[in-house]
Structures are given as C-alpha cells and as structure tokens.
Amino acid sequence: MLTACSSADDDDTSPDSSADGTEGSSGEVVELTFQSWVPNIDQAVDAFNAAHDDVNVTLETVTAGPDGGYATMQSAVQAGNPADVAQVGYDAIPDFLINDALEDITDYVGDSADVFADWQWQTGVFGDRVYAVPQASGPLGQFYRKDIFDELGLAYPETWDDYYEAAKAIRESDSDRYIAAFAFNQAPWMIGLAEQAGASWFSIEGEAWNVDIDSAETAKMADFWQRLIDEDLVKIVADFSNEWNADIQNGDIVTWISGSWADAILRGTAPDTAGSWAVGAMPQWDAGESVSATWGGGSASVVLKGSENPEEAAEFALWLNSDPESVSILTSVGAGWPAIADTSQIESLQEDPEVFDFYGGQDIWDVFAESDANVDTSWTWPPLSSTLFSSLTDNVKAAVDAGEPIADAYAQTETDMVDALEQRGISVNE
Amino acid sequence: MRQQSRTRAARWIFITPFMVMFGLFFAAPIVYAIVQSIFAEKGSALGFGPPETVFVWFDNYSRAMSDEAFRESLVRLVQFAAILVPLMVVTSLTLALLLDSGRALWPRFFRVLYFAPYGIPGVVATLLWGFLYIPATSPVLEMLSTIGIEIEPLSSGGVLFAIANIALWVFAGYNMIILLSALDAVPAELYEAARMDGASAWGLIWHIKLPLVRSSIILVTVFTIIGTLQLFVEPLVLLPLTTAIDSNFTPNLAAYNQAFALGNPNLAAAMAVIVALLGMVFSFGFLRAVNRKGNRAW
C-alpha cells in the first residue's frame, strides 16, 4: 500500500503512471482545483465528484476572465502554483498560448474531437496540438419585450432595415424608451455585430497575421449604428450597469442582442418581467438570409501549465463538457450553448419550465440551436485579444464621447492592434 | 566601553525589524519594478511559441512616453491637481477654522461628522457617488432637473470635477483634523495678547492662526499632491458608467490596465516608475518652493 502510493507519486510524469485503474485501486485520490466564474457551476463539479472515487475536484470561483480572472490564472502559472483546470474564453486561448500558460493535452483528449462541434473544437487546436476542451459557445440572438412590440403593433425585425423602423416607432412611443442600449463597454458585442456583417478581422497568411478591422463590412455595421446614435434611437449606456439594469426592469430598453447565456442574466435582473420576453434570430443585412455570430466565441476548459496532474485534469475537463448530465447542468445554469455535437440527450434543452415560462412558453433553445448552426466558423481569434478588447472599447468610448464617427474608432483599433502585435515580436502582414 | 557596545547592540535590535520590513515591502518592490521595466517579453512569427524575455534598456520608457494616451493621462493628472489641491486646502482649512473659532455649535459633533467619510473605503464612496451622478438613479439630479437645472457630472467636461468632489468628500475631514490639532496647539495667551492689542477675528486668523499652522498646511498640500498622483480607485469604479473615462484615464489606471488586462507587466512597471518619479518631483518641488521664501513668508 505504502509503496504503491509513493511510486504513483514519483512516476507522475511517466506516460502510464496515473491510469485510472491503478490509482483508484491504490486508494489514492487525486486532488484538482478548477477555476471558473460561471455561477452555480459547482453543481456540475459536485456531479463529477459523486461519479468519481479517484479524483476530487475543488472549485475556486474567480472574477470573470477579462475582469481579472485571466490575470490571476497567468500569475499563478508564472509563480509555479496554478490551478489544474481553468475556464478560458475562446478569444483568450491564443493569449494564454503566447504566454506559455497551457498544457498540451493532445495525448489525453485528442481522440474526442468527434464529440464536439467541429468549429468549437478547433478553437483549442493549434498546429495539430490540442490545448483546450470546448465548453459552450455564445451564439447571438435577440431578446425582446414581446408585450411591448405587440402593444405597439410592431412585427419582429427580420432585417436591419426593419430594426431601424422599429427603433423609430419605439422611441416615439415613450420619451424614456429605446429599442436597445449601445453598449460601448462591450467589445465582444461590437465584434459579434461586425462578424455578422461579414467582417473577418484576423487571419493567418503564411507565417504572419492579417489584421483587417477597418474593413468595408465593419464600416457597413458601424455606419448603421452611427445613424441610430445620431438620431437618438439607441441609449448610450453600458450594459450590466445599474442604469442598464433599471432600464431592463422598467422596459426602457426593450431588446438585447446577446449570447444564449443571457437568458439567465435577464431572469436574474428582471424577474418581474417574466412572461413578457421572447427571443428571435438576429436581424439580417439581406432579407431571407440567416447569418449569425457569437459573443466572444465561447468558453473552454484548459489545463494550466505546471498542473501536477495534467492527465486527470484533462479528463475532468472532458467529462465536464461532454457528459450529458454535466452538460445539462451547464446549460441550465447559463454557461452557454453546449459545444457537444449531439445535443439531443441534453435534458435541460428539451424541457426547462423555469426558462420557457419566462419567455412566454417559447422554447428559446430552438432559436439558439439554429443560430449556433449559422455561425461563421472561420472567425479566428488573434493573440493579444485582451489588447483588442481594451483598445476597441476605449476607442469607441472616445468617439461616442467626442461625437466623432465610430467608424474612426475601428480604424484606430486596427492601428493599435498592429502596433501591439509588432511590439510583442509577432509578425503582421502589412 | 562596554556600555557603548551594549547600546550599539540594543540599537541594532530595535532597528532591525524596521530595516527588514522596509527592505521587504518598500525597497524590494521598487527594485523589482525597476528591473521589470527594462525587460520585455517577445514572441515570434504567429506568436504561438513560448515568449522570450529580452533586455530592452529604456525601450519601455520611450514606449510609455510616446504613447499618446499615457501622455494625455499625465496632462489630465495635472489638470486634476490644479482643481483638487487648492479646493482641498481651502475647504479643510475653512472647516478647521470654523470649528476652532469658539463660536461653532456642537464642535465635537461636527468634527466627527466631517471626519466620518474618511472611514468609508474609497470604492464604496465612489459607488455611492456613482449613483448620485447618474440621471437614472440620482434623486439629486432629478430634483435639480425639476427646477430646470440640467447637469451631467459624468460628461467629459464635468468628470474631473465629479472625481474631485468625491476626493474632497472623503479626505477634507481627515485634513481638517490635521489642521485642527495644529490650531489646538496654539497657546491661548497669544489670542489673548492679540485681542488686547485690538485684533479683529480676521486679524487673529491672518496674523496668528495661519502663520502658526503653516507647516500643517504644507503637509496637507503635499498629502493632496501625492494622493492626486495616485488617482486610481475613483476612475476605475466610474469607468463602466461613462464614456468620458477610458482605461488610460490616469497613469496609474494605464499601468494597471497594461499589467492586468493587456498582460504587459514590463511596460506597466515603466509607467509606475514614471509616476513615482513625478511624485518625487512634484512633492519635493513644492517643498522647495515654499521653503525657499523663508520660514514665515507665504
């Protein structure tokens, strides 16, 4: 018994040392820590622990990634004391990779590619090596106050032209009421809108990056929102702020284009408006199309560099994001649209009275299933995405504040991004 | 002889804990920041390999200073200091003189009342004022609006004043206590003598009180200058509420952003060193300026 324990400890790095069977039978329990910001994800962790005798996972709740969680994770990697598994957005995976903060988990989970939607799986694959297990994406849809639309006799805006007309009607109906917030604080939202307009900001050509933020597609989208801002048809307010919360509760902001996980936020923010919301697909640039996009891609589980038990960590990441029971929990707590390819066995997607009742009985998952299928999967996240987010929100803020065209903000963001990449020694095609 | 060496040993015993703490928590971080500031992380090609740490001399400093947003943040800081420092000194001095005048009603009560905001953490104070600054949540703005006054504290024109107001609210009482204790220390005979010479209330303030608390006024001024340079919490908390504040609003915020959002601790270290140098230049510069004119003059 004693020898079995110590040999298992010593052999950590050899490839076959920690196969499930040997450790389970020796009675040794592998302790893992998992860092995430998803509310109530502890339910899925508990389910894992209940189903496994040989591995025990402890959840550490961290601040949402861009708000400090990523800094915590990367500092711990540098200090040599990281958590084993961490929640990382698809957009941030290249960032972690250039900082050498991720374990290569190809040997542990490489066979499971088929379990997941291909484009989501690919967000964790770089040069044939796997660095992340996808959890969920954030396909965009439009949450809207169906009761107010009905009251004003407005049809659901199928196109952006309809959206503009609806915005005018809504603005006229009440001096405090707007169709939407122009969320200057949300880079993923602005990026999602550009992505849906057909923009592709980053691509790899040869051994260097192409940066094309200031493109015709981006301009088309920016000009559209410029018109809404100029005509006072959207309210310039940060989403998730106190003012925005109040506006959502009061019905002063009546639509919200957001990721599938936003349903949990709406239910939490405005419980009194239950029954009056519904969800539709994003408005289209050309009638009859069904182009969609995501809110910052989605989220994955990674094994941080320096984890003492990378194999068990990778197995936990795989189980968390593919076991039907776990995925069902993740979906109902608002983690997003599951990354697994076959969602037919996910209980909470079939029937979830609490969710469906809030949306007047609508099965909102139909909308997001379709949206997810329509995402342009060629979108690529660059290294230094945090610089991209920060630069974009700063520039858009500055433009809005100064009353200058927001299109300029995108041009400035391109300049900033190219500078930042080159400063970091990363090649950019001019 | 033995006596002397024993005193020397005792001296070291008493001074060592301080030296250790000073070294660990003051000197070491500064040295570490300076070392960090002359290195950079460099990737290559697409960036997907592990980065390399490269010695870059003063590259981070020139990068910080050539960054327009960082330069603007320095200018903004000077503007902010120009608003806050005089306001702070005048306000805390006025409060102290009022409470010290002997005519104040319930001086002890008001002393505590003015000091109370200092006990509230900066984040909480800013959140509180944040509510009062937003039209949707502010009863004050709503009231003003009903009588025809429309103000937007968080617009780009007003935001520096809005932040100065928070700093004033939190720290004026604290500075007032410093000035008040200096006023308390003025011997009562001086007032008596002055009154017998026919000094008015104003004369008392101008010729006796102010000159005697001069060193405390200088202290309050230096504290406020240093506090101004460290401006961080208020803009960070207000940042999501307004388009007028971005992530480079103050130099400290810019350094924080580089370190924790943009993952460039080296550039952040260079920015921090620049802010520290500025702090030294401004506070020592001010002390020199007031001392050069001789002890009693203003």
XYZ file of C-alpha atoms in Angstrom:
728
model
C 0.000 0.000 0.000
C 2.667 2.453 1.020
C 4.900 1.562 -1.867
C 2.010 1.798 -4.280
C 1.313 5.339 -3.115
C 4.851 6.565 -3.279
C 5.511 5.024 -6.647
C 2.413 6.675 -8.058
C 3.687 9.980 -6.747
C 7.173 9.565 -8.106
C 6.066 8.478 -11.515
C 3.817 11.427 -12.181
C 5.497 12.317 -15.408
C 5.787 8.871 -16.964
C 3.057 8.319 -19.524
C 1.204 5.392 -17.936
C 1.649 6.153 -14.242
C -1.724 7.572 -13.462
C -4.069 5.415 -15.482
C -7.451 5.424 -13.779
C -7.349 1.822 -12.601
C -4.068 1.778 -10.706
C -4.727 4.925 -8.747
C -8.292 4.004 -7.945
C -7.280 0.638 -6.596
C -4.390 2.043 -4.582
C -6.871 4.317 -2.813
C -5.024 7.459 -3.759
C -7.309 10.366 -4.530
C -6.004 12.938 -6.956
C -6.911 16.453 -5.843
C -7.636 19.005 -8.576
C -8.628 22.657 -8.462
C -10.859 24.201 -11.089
C -11.187 27.959 -11.589
C -14.344 29.311 -13.145
C -16.633 32.324 -12.953
C -19.816 30.625 -14.172
C -22.440 30.978 -11.421
C -23.671 27.666 -9.985
C -21.135 25.614 -11.929
C -20.437 23.921 -8.586
C -23.458 21.712 -9.352
C -21.568 20.172 -12.272
C -18.404 19.814 -10.188
C -20.390 18.047 -7.459
C -21.803 15.688 -10.066
C -18.266 14.873 -11.218
C -17.070 14.208 -7.680
C -20.077 11.999 -6.989
C -19.293 9.915 -10.073
C -15.530 9.591 -9.424
C -13.774 7.961 -6.481
C -10.223 8.530 -7.616
C -10.338 12.224 -8.417
C -11.711 15.049 -6.303
C -12.215 18.483 -7.821
C -12.398 21.661 -5.757
C -13.997 24.684 -7.360
C -12.414 28.111 -6.977
C -14.620 30.951 -8.090
C -12.683 33.703 -9.854
C -13.669 37.041 -11.351
C -14.897 36.784 -14.944
C -11.837 36.379 -17.170
C -11.315 39.837 -18.693
C -12.118 41.452 -15.335
C -9.171 39.873 -13.604
C -9.627 36.091 -13.684
C -7.104 35.679 -16.508
C -4.541 37.787 -14.656
C -4.977 35.583 -11.585
C -4.535 32.421 -13.632
C -1.481 33.607 -15.550
C 0.245 34.992 -12.462
C -0.230 31.636 -10.749
C 1.308 29.862 -13.761
C 4.326 32.177 -13.588
C 4.620 31.618 -9.860
C 4.567 27.849 -10.466
C 1.399 27.306 -8.460
C -1.511 27.198 -10.915
C -4.949 25.676 -10.610
C -5.230 22.472 -12.633
C -8.206 23.340 -14.815
C -9.407 26.835 -15.709
C -12.249 28.456 -17.568
C -10.924 30.443 -20.541
C -12.842 32.176 -23.318
C -12.154 31.054 -26.898
C -10.921 34.568 -27.599
C -8.297 34.298 -24.845
C -6.833 30.891 -25.705
C -4.199 32.347 -28.094
C -3.331 34.858 -25.377
C -2.684 32.074 -22.889
C -0.730 30.201 -25.511
C 1.657 33.038 -26.314
C 2.311 33.337 -22.598
C 3.105 29.622 -22.479
C 0.406 29.057 -19.870
C -1.330 25.962 -21.324
C -0.555 22.251 -21.130
C -0.625 20.285 -24.350
C -3.466 17.804 -23.701
C -3.482 16.118 -27.110
C -2.468 12.744 -25.646
C -5.335 12.749 -23.162
C -8.298 14.136 -25.086
C -7.167 14.121 -28.733
C -9.471 11.182 -29.563
C -12.585 13.053 -28.508
C -12.708 15.552 -31.356
C -15.847 13.921 -32.781
C -17.801 14.514 -29.606
C -17.769 18.266 -30.176
C -18.973 20.685 -32.831
C -16.005 20.939 -35.124
C -15.547 24.726 -35.107
C -15.679 24.846 -31.327
C -13.164 22.024 -31.036
C -10.865 23.853 -33.455
C -10.699 26.933 -31.212
C -8.465 24.909 -28.907
C -6.281 23.342 -31.627
C -3.052 24.993 -32.744
C -0.712 23.262 -35.137
C -2.342 19.836 -34.585
C -1.930 20.062 -30.824
C -4.943 20.305 -28.530
C -4.862 22.893 -25.736
C -8.496 23.202 -24.693
C -11.749 21.275 -24.351
C -14.614 23.466 -25.578
C -17.478 24.028 -23.165
C -20.082 26.210 -24.800
C -20.452 28.898 -27.403
C -22.387 32.118 -27.225
C -24.454 32.176 -30.409
C -26.214 35.524 -30.702
C -29.949 36.004 -30.633
C -32.185 38.930 -29.915
C -34.073 39.028 -26.627
C -37.082 41.342 -26.915
C -40.098 42.527 -24.979
C -42.797 40.815 -26.968
C -45.559 42.538 -24.980
C -44.265 45.991 -25.935
C -43.771 45.019 -29.578
C -47.342 43.670 -29.641
C -48.730 46.715 -27.897
C -47.138 48.999 -30.497
C -48.241 46.717 -33.315
C -44.642 46.099 -34.357
C -43.613 42.984 -36.207
C -40.374 41.285 -35.204
C -37.467 42.984 -37.066
C -36.228 40.392 -39.532
C -33.738 42.737 -41.172
C -31.634 45.655 -40.011
C -33.900 47.951 -42.026
C -36.871 46.647 -40.036
C -34.800 47.192 -36.916
C -34.278 50.835 -37.776
C -38.020 51.345 -38.369
C -38.841 49.562 -35.111
C -36.308 51.747 -33.299
C -38.095 54.882 -34.512
C -41.534 53.595 -33.513
C -40.320 52.547 -30.077
C -38.575 55.871 -29.493
C -41.750 57.756 -30.425
C -43.938 55.679 -28.119
C -42.339 56.909 -24.900
C -39.768 59.574 -24.142
C -37.745 57.225 -21.909
C -37.916 54.210 -24.177
C -35.238 52.935 -26.560
C -35.002 49.842 -28.721
C -31.570 48.953 -27.325
C -28.504 50.043 -25.458
C -25.452 50.982 -27.459
C -23.127 49.079 -25.134
C -19.866 50.962 -25.606
C -18.299 48.835 -22.873
C -18.733 45.517 -24.656
C -16.080 44.645 -27.195
C -17.464 41.119 -27.755
C -20.842 42.615 -28.649
C -19.353 45.064 -31.143
C -17.169 42.318 -32.568
C -20.167 39.990 -32.890
C -22.059 42.660 -34.840
C -19.082 43.099 -37.185
C -18.711 39.344 -37.570
C -22.368 39.056 -38.523
C -21.911 41.787 -41.122
C -19.337 39.530 -42.767
C -16.138 41.032 -41.363
C -13.201 38.781 -40.661
C -10.749 40.763 -38.606
C -7.909 38.296 -38.236
C -6.492 35.586 -40.418
C -3.235 33.740 -40.808
C -1.389 34.077 -44.086
C 1.890 32.240 -44.262
C 3.772 32.828 -41.041
C 2.155 36.154 -40.257
C -1.176 37.660 -39.234
C -3.501 39.700 -41.415
C -5.337 42.385 -39.467
C -8.398 43.759 -41.222
C -10.543 45.519 -38.633
C -11.195 48.656 -40.662
C -12.949 46.805 -43.490
C -15.947 47.592 -45.688
C -18.065 45.087 -43.725
C -17.155 46.699 -40.422
C -17.906 50.125 -41.873
C -21.362 48.984 -43.026
C -22.180 47.914 -39.474
C -20.571 50.971 -37.856
C -22.457 53.374 -40.128
C -25.730 51.681 -39.277
C -25.207 52.146 -35.533
C -23.897 55.644 -36.156
C -27.249 56.517 -37.669
C -29.076 55.121 -34.647
C -26.830 57.119 -32.317
C -27.139 60.333 -34.328
C -30.917 60.095 -34.389
C -31.066 59.290 -30.659
C -32.686 55.927 -31.331
C -30.394 53.905 -29.059
C -29.465 54.668 -25.496
C -25.761 55.077 -24.859
C -25.340 53.103 -21.673
C -23.056 50.310 -20.506
C -24.821 47.001 -20.263
C -24.742 45.290 -16.865
C -24.514 48.744 -15.245
C -27.041 49.841 -12.615
C -28.698 52.137 -15.077
C -28.996 49.386 -17.652
C -30.421 47.006 -15.050
C -33.037 49.613 -14.177
C -33.826 50.175 -17.868
C -34.294 46.449 -18.445
C -36.599 46.207 -15.442
C -38.639 49.273 -16.440
C -38.967 48.377 -20.088
C -36.996 51.468 -21.138
C -34.684 49.188 -23.111
C -36.775 46.653 -24.962
C -34.304 44.466 -26.876
C -30.927 42.950 -26.213
C -28.766 41.206 -28.775
C -26.736 38.796 -26.725
C -25.400 35.297 -26.296
C -27.579 32.325 -25.404
C -26.385 32.518 -21.788
C -28.027 35.911 -21.453
C -31.335 34.220 -20.648
C -30.054 33.526 -17.116
C -28.985 37.162 -16.744
C -32.371 38.501 -17.846
C -34.179 36.147 -15.498
C -31.935 37.295 -12.667
C -32.046 41.002 -13.478
C -35.711 41.454 -14.200
C -37.689 38.635 -12.550
C -40.820 40.817 -12.519
C -40.946 40.900 -16.310
C -41.428 37.116 -16.525
C -43.641 36.067 -19.386
C -43.178 39.209 -21.446
C -39.903 38.360 -23.179
C -39.252 36.333 -26.301
C -36.215 35.523 -28.399
C -35.676 35.887 -32.135
C -32.819 35.466 -34.569
C -30.510 38.392 -35.233
C -31.759 40.890 -37.799
C -30.247 40.249 -41.230
C -28.462 42.551 -43.647
C -30.218 40.904 -46.584
C -33.761 39.644 -46.240
C -34.100 35.883 -46.269
C -30.580 35.176 -45.047
C -29.791 33.681 -41.673
C -26.262 34.810 -40.825
C -25.311 34.574 -37.193
C -22.307 35.264 -34.992
C -21.122 34.719 -31.440
C -20.477 36.793 -28.370
C -16.721 36.465 -27.997
C -16.788 32.931 -29.319
C -17.468 30.857 -26.255
C -15.744 29.280 -23.335
C -13.436 26.315 -22.831
C -11.705 24.357 -20.092
C -7.919 24.346 -20.256
C -5.217 22.646 -18.227
C -2.810 25.270 -16.933
C 0.906 24.806 -17.437
C 2.514 23.342 -14.355
C -0.505 21.306 -13.200
C 0.784 18.311 -11.256
C -1.881 16.010 -12.664
C -2.429 17.080 -16.258
C -3.956 13.770 -17.292
C -6.668 13.736 -14.615
C -7.159 17.443 -15.199
C -7.740 16.846 -18.903
C -10.133 14.013 -18.122
C -12.123 16.234 -15.805
C -12.267 18.921 -18.496
C -13.530 16.352 -20.971
C -16.164 14.938 -18.607
C -17.357 18.370 -17.511
C -18.053 19.418 -21.079
C -19.302 16.193 -22.632
C -21.077 14.076 -20.020
C -24.813 14.523 -20.724
C -25.673 15.096 -17.059
C -22.949 17.716 -16.698
C -23.807 19.465 -19.956
C -27.452 19.562 -18.915
C -26.443 21.315 -15.688
C -24.135 23.711 -17.535
C -26.894 24.657 -19.935
C -29.442 25.359 -17.237
C -27.051 27.463 -15.134
C -26.343 29.651 -18.159
C -22.908 28.502 -19.341
C -23.988 28.840 -22.962
C -24.861 26.682 -25.941
C -23.174 23.300 -25.417
C -20.108 22.554 -27.502
C -21.000 18.885 -27.922
C -22.172 17.910 -31.387
C -25.197 15.853 -30.340
C -27.426 17.896 -28.063
C -30.435 15.598 -28.325
C -29.666 13.909 -24.996
C -29.337 17.129 -23.054
C -32.296 17.127 -20.720
C -32.374 20.839 -19.883
C -32.517 21.736 -23.584
C -35.642 19.643 -24.107
C -37.744 20.934 -21.256
C -36.910 23.588 -18.717
C -40.138 25.077 -17.340
C -38.405 27.836 -15.410
C -36.700 29.129 -18.540
C -39.517 28.582 -21.009
C -42.127 30.227 -18.754
C -40.028 33.375 -18.538
C -40.174 33.577 -22.326
C -43.927 33.153 -22.537
C -43.698 29.410 -23.138
C -41.286 29.741 -26.051
C -38.628 27.055 -26.461
C -35.855 29.588 -26.849
C -33.267 26.852 -27.470
C -34.671 26.330 -30.967
C -33.533 29.853 -31.809
C -30.038 29.347 -30.416
C -29.619 25.904 -31.968
C -30.267 27.486 -35.332
C -28.094 30.475 -34.541
C -25.238 28.233 -33.493
C -25.504 26.294 -36.733
C -25.333 29.560 -38.678
C -22.221 30.973 -37.020
C -19.447 31.868 -39.426
C -16.937 29.366 -38.104
C -13.966 30.799 -39.984
C -13.602 33.632 -37.450
C -10.140 33.468 -35.892
C -9.059 34.956 -32.560
C -5.636 36.595 -32.550
C -3.016 36.672 -29.828
C -3.402 39.738 -27.578
C -7.198 39.621 -27.779
C -7.234 41.465 -24.451
C -5.497 44.365 -26.178
C -8.112 44.175 -28.919
C -10.994 44.328 -26.423
C -9.490 47.123 -24.383
C -8.466 49.194 -27.385
C -11.849 48.790 -29.082
C -13.899 49.834 -26.058
C -11.566 52.754 -25.328
C -11.709 53.992 -28.916
C -15.469 53.590 -29.261
C -15.959 55.367 -25.937
C -13.749 58.227 -27.061
C -15.587 58.538 -30.388
C -19.030 58.488 -28.787
C -17.934 60.945 -26.111
C -16.477 63.378 -28.641
C -19.356 62.954 -31.084
C -16.984 61.644 -33.735
C -17.850 58.816 -36.155
C -17.459 55.396 -34.549
C -16.005 54.150 -37.835
C -12.838 56.081 -36.842
C -12.684 54.034 -33.661
C -12.344 50.843 -35.689
C -9.551 52.333 -37.812
C -7.735 53.397 -34.642
C -8.217 49.931 -33.151
C -6.562 48.388 -36.201
C -3.560 50.690 -35.757
C -3.367 49.897 -32.038
C -3.615 46.176 -32.631
C -0.922 46.066 -35.317
C 1.372 48.108 -33.054
C 0.769 45.833 -30.099
C 1.438 42.666 -32.103
C 4.637 44.046 -33.613
C 5.852 45.279 -30.237
C 5.361 41.781 -28.975
C 7.535 40.406 -31.774
C 4.631 38.825 -33.656
C 4.649 39.063 -37.445
C 1.958 41.096 -39.173
C 1.409 41.350 -42.931
C 1.297 44.968 -43.965
C 33.409 50.997 26.533
C 31.198 48.050 27.476
C 28.357 50.415 27.985
C 28.822 51.775 24.469
C 28.858 48.411 22.712
C 25.758 47.370 24.612
C 23.924 50.480 23.439
C 25.040 49.746 19.912
C 23.693 46.187 20.107
C 20.422 47.444 21.520
C 20.188 49.968 18.735
C 20.512 47.232 16.151
C 17.942 45.048 17.881
C 15.437 47.848 17.747
C 16.226 48.933 14.235
C 16.413 45.511 12.573
C 12.664 44.772 12.367
C 12.163 48.122 10.702
C 15.031 47.571 8.275
C 13.733 44.109 7.352
C 10.205 45.369 6.758
C 11.492 48.402 4.910
C 13.641 46.214 2.696
C 10.979 43.612 2.010
C 7.955 45.791 1.489
C 9.397 49.079 0.304
C 12.839 48.769 -1.257
C 12.460 45.318 -2.834
C 9.257 46.090 -4.791
C 10.820 49.291 -6.115
C 13.954 47.480 -7.217
C 11.806 44.721 -8.722
C 9.700 47.253 -10.633
C 12.814 48.953 -11.994
C 14.282 45.626 -13.082
C 10.967 44.606 -14.704
C 10.816 47.886 -16.557
C 13.986 47.229 -18.562
C 12.884 43.858 -19.933
C 10.205 42.811 -22.426
C 8.524 39.597 -23.499
C 8.928 38.861 -27.181
C 7.185 36.219 -29.234
C 7.907 35.330 -32.830
C 6.104 34.571 -36.089
C 2.423 33.806 -35.283
C 3.107 34.088 -31.590
C 2.191 30.546 -30.579
C 5.551 29.584 -29.107
C 6.710 30.383 -25.605
C 7.861 34.001 -25.350
C 11.408 35.087 -24.703
C 12.435 37.647 -22.109
C 14.643 40.259 -23.724
C 16.690 43.057 -22.211
C 15.483 46.256 -23.866
C 17.169 49.097 -21.961
C 14.770 52.065 -21.800
C 12.526 50.857 -24.572
C 9.508 50.571 -22.245
C 10.048 54.137 -21.022
C 10.209 55.589 -24.506
C 7.209 53.482 -25.446
C 5.242 54.776 -22.471
C 6.162 58.378 -23.206
C 5.434 58.074 -26.923
C 2.024 56.580 -26.124
C -0.396 59.427 -26.695
C -2.962 58.014 -24.286
C -0.389 57.837 -21.498
C 0.800 61.394 -22.158
C -2.799 62.587 -22.107
C -3.282 60.865 -18.775
C -0.339 62.813 -17.347
C -1.801 66.092 -18.584
C -5.174 65.113 -17.112
C -3.498 64.477 -13.789
C -2.005 67.977 -13.758
C -5.444 69.421 -14.554
C -6.932 67.364 -11.782
C -4.290 68.537 -9.319
C -4.980 72.137 -10.322
C -8.632 71.588 -9.395
C -8.274 69.439 -6.302
C -5.252 70.800 -4.421
C -6.492 74.387 -3.881
C -10.028 73.154 -3.284
C -8.843 70.663 -0.687
C -6.602 73.103 1.182
C -9.207 75.864 1.255
C -12.049 73.545 2.262
C -10.230 71.707 5.029
C -8.748 74.963 6.340
C -12.144 76.670 6.330
C -13.727 73.783 8.216
C -10.889 73.742 10.742
C -11.051 77.498 11.322
C -14.823 77.385 11.745
C -14.639 74.607 14.318
C -11.759 76.359 16.058
C -13.457 79.769 16.163
C -15.072 79.082 19.513
C -18.434 80.091 18.110
C -19.243 76.835 16.390
C -22.323 74.987 17.562
C -21.567 71.423 18.759
C -17.919 71.441 17.588
C -17.293 67.846 18.677
C -20.297 66.547 16.772
C -19.302 68.331 13.578
C -15.683 67.266 13.972
C -16.835 63.626 13.879
C -19.354 64.304 11.134
C -16.766 65.879 8.802
C -14.271 63.130 9.550
C -16.738 60.272 9.094
C -16.440 59.913 5.275
C -12.741 59.119 5.721
C -13.822 55.879 7.387
C -15.621 54.777 4.234
C -13.483 52.822 1.769
C -12.801 54.685 -1.491
C -14.575 52.047 -3.576
C -17.758 52.325 -1.539
C -17.625 56.128 -1.573
C -17.229 56.117 -5.342
C -20.080 53.670 -5.829
C -22.250 55.871 -3.656
C -21.426 58.998 -5.625
C -21.743 56.995 -8.833
C -25.425 56.505 -8.044
C -25.810 60.213 -7.391
C -24.097 61.113 -10.669
C -26.315 59.037 -12.970
C -29.597 60.613 -14.030
C -31.495 57.306 -13.879
C -30.631 56.650 -10.246
C -29.982 60.088 -8.767
C -32.631 61.807 -6.665
C -30.421 64.921 -6.583
C -30.158 65.254 -10.347
C -33.870 64.558 -10.652
C -34.649 67.312 -8.166
C -32.381 69.771 -9.957
C -33.952 68.791 -13.253
C -37.447 69.642 -11.975
C -36.297 73.185 -11.214
C -34.738 73.464 -14.656
C -31.093 72.760 -13.859
C -29.628 70.013 -16.018
C -26.139 68.879 -15.040
C -24.223 65.851 -16.205
C -21.480 65.161 -13.676
C -20.069 62.291 -15.707
C -19.821 64.111 -19.046
C -16.317 64.704 -20.332
C -16.462 68.338 -19.222
C -17.587 67.543 -15.706
C -15.919 64.279 -14.839
C -12.745 65.758 -13.296
C -14.892 67.910 -11.002
C -17.063 64.914 -10.183
C -13.994 62.945 -9.112
C -12.544 65.925 -7.234
C -15.822 66.137 -5.357
C -15.506 62.511 -4.229
C -11.888 63.030 -3.121
C -12.913 66.174 -1.293
C -15.785 64.407 0.419
C -13.551 61.572 1.612
C -10.404 63.480 2.587
C -11.396 67.022 3.590
C -12.410 65.863 7.079
C -9.147 63.993 7.521
C -7.082 67.020 6.530
C -9.303 69.175 8.718
C -8.319 67.075 11.753
C -4.624 67.653 10.992
C -5.158 71.411 10.791
C -7.434 71.411 13.811
C -4.836 69.738 16.010
C -2.266 72.280 14.851
C -4.708 75.059 15.786
C -5.318 73.389 19.154
C -1.606 73.599 19.853
C -1.562 77.389 19.515
C -1.203 78.784 23.076
C -4.316 80.662 24.254
C -2.164 83.533 25.577
C -1.328 84.521 22.027
C -5.002 85.087 21.243
C -5.432 86.980 24.477
C -2.475 89.233 23.745
C -3.660 89.863 20.213
C -7.167 90.720 21.378
C -5.770 93.144 23.938
C -3.868 94.754 21.072
C -7.214 95.156 19.349
C -7.003 92.426 16.701
C -10.258 91.561 14.907
C -11.388 87.984 14.263
C -9.914 88.247 10.780
C -6.714 89.675 12.154
C -6.427 86.724 14.514
C -6.753 84.304 11.626
C -4.428 86.156 9.320
C -1.664 87.149 11.709
C -1.680 84.364 14.255
C -3.523 81.217 13.250
C -2.386 80.867 9.646
C 1.316 81.558 10.244
C 1.401 79.150 13.177
C -0.232 76.268 11.306
C 1.768 76.931 8.161
C 3.716 73.671 8.408
C 0.477 71.704 8.720
C -0.952 73.456 5.681
C 2.163 72.465 3.750
C 1.755 68.888 4.982
C -1.863 68.781 3.826
C -0.832 70.191 0.451
C 1.886 67.573 -0.016
C -0.501 64.788 1.027
C -3.017 66.010 -1.515
C -0.427 66.259 -4.294
C 0.708 62.699 -3.617
C -2.892 61.496 -3.365
C -3.627 63.149 -6.698
C -0.791 61.292 -8.403
C -2.174 58.031 -7.087
C -5.621 58.698 -8.521
C -6.949 55.247 -9.369
C -9.919 53.874 -7.469
C -12.431 56.571 -8.392
C -11.917 56.421 -12.169
C -11.749 52.619 -12.054
C -15.134 52.397 -10.363
C -16.711 55.096 -12.528
C -15.226 53.667 -15.747
C -18.186 51.474 -16.691
C -20.655 54.279 -16.047
C -19.490 56.823 -18.584
C -17.880 57.275 -21.963
C -15.726 60.066 -20.520
C -13.402 57.674 -18.678
C -11.313 55.137 -20.556
C -8.779 52.603 -19.358
C -5.934 55.133 -19.697
C -7.670 57.885 -17.757
C -4.883 58.274 -15.196
C -1.281 56.998 -15.350
C -1.966 54.523 -12.556
C -5.015 53.215 -14.359
C -2.985 52.884 -17.559
C -0.297 50.911 -15.693
C -2.949 48.702 -14.096
C -4.507 48.117 -17.498
C -1.157 47.155 -19.023
C -0.371 44.745 -16.203
C -3.701 43.067 -15.607
C -5.730 43.426 -18.784
C -3.124 43.615 -21.520
C -0.597 41.252 -19.963
C 2.405 43.574 -20.289
C 3.831 43.877 -16.764
C 7.098 45.294 -18.103
C 5.516 48.332 -19.693
C 3.320 48.682 -16.604
C 6.436 48.750 -14.420
C 7.941 51.512 -16.557
C 4.732 53.539 -16.234
C 4.710 53.023 -12.472
C 8.307 54.225 -12.192
C 7.432 57.331 -14.223
C 4.530 58.095 -11.866
C 6.792 57.602 -8.831
C 9.405 59.961 -10.284
C 6.720 62.550 -10.976
C 5.520 62.202 -7.398
C 9.014 62.941 -6.151
C 9.486 65.891 -8.480
C 6.152 67.450 -7.574
C 6.265 66.960 -3.811
C 9.922 67.910 -3.366
C 9.479 70.716 -5.861
C 6.590 72.092 -3.845
C 8.529 71.803 -0.578
C 11.494 73.630 -2.101
C 9.269 76.346 -3.468
C 7.613 77.064 -0.124
C 10.840 76.810 1.873
C 12.932 78.996 -0.386
C 10.884 82.020 0.509
C 11.962 81.804 4.118
C 10.116 80.390 7.042
C 7.463 82.936 7.744
C 6.551 84.255 4.356
C 3.874 82.775 2.061
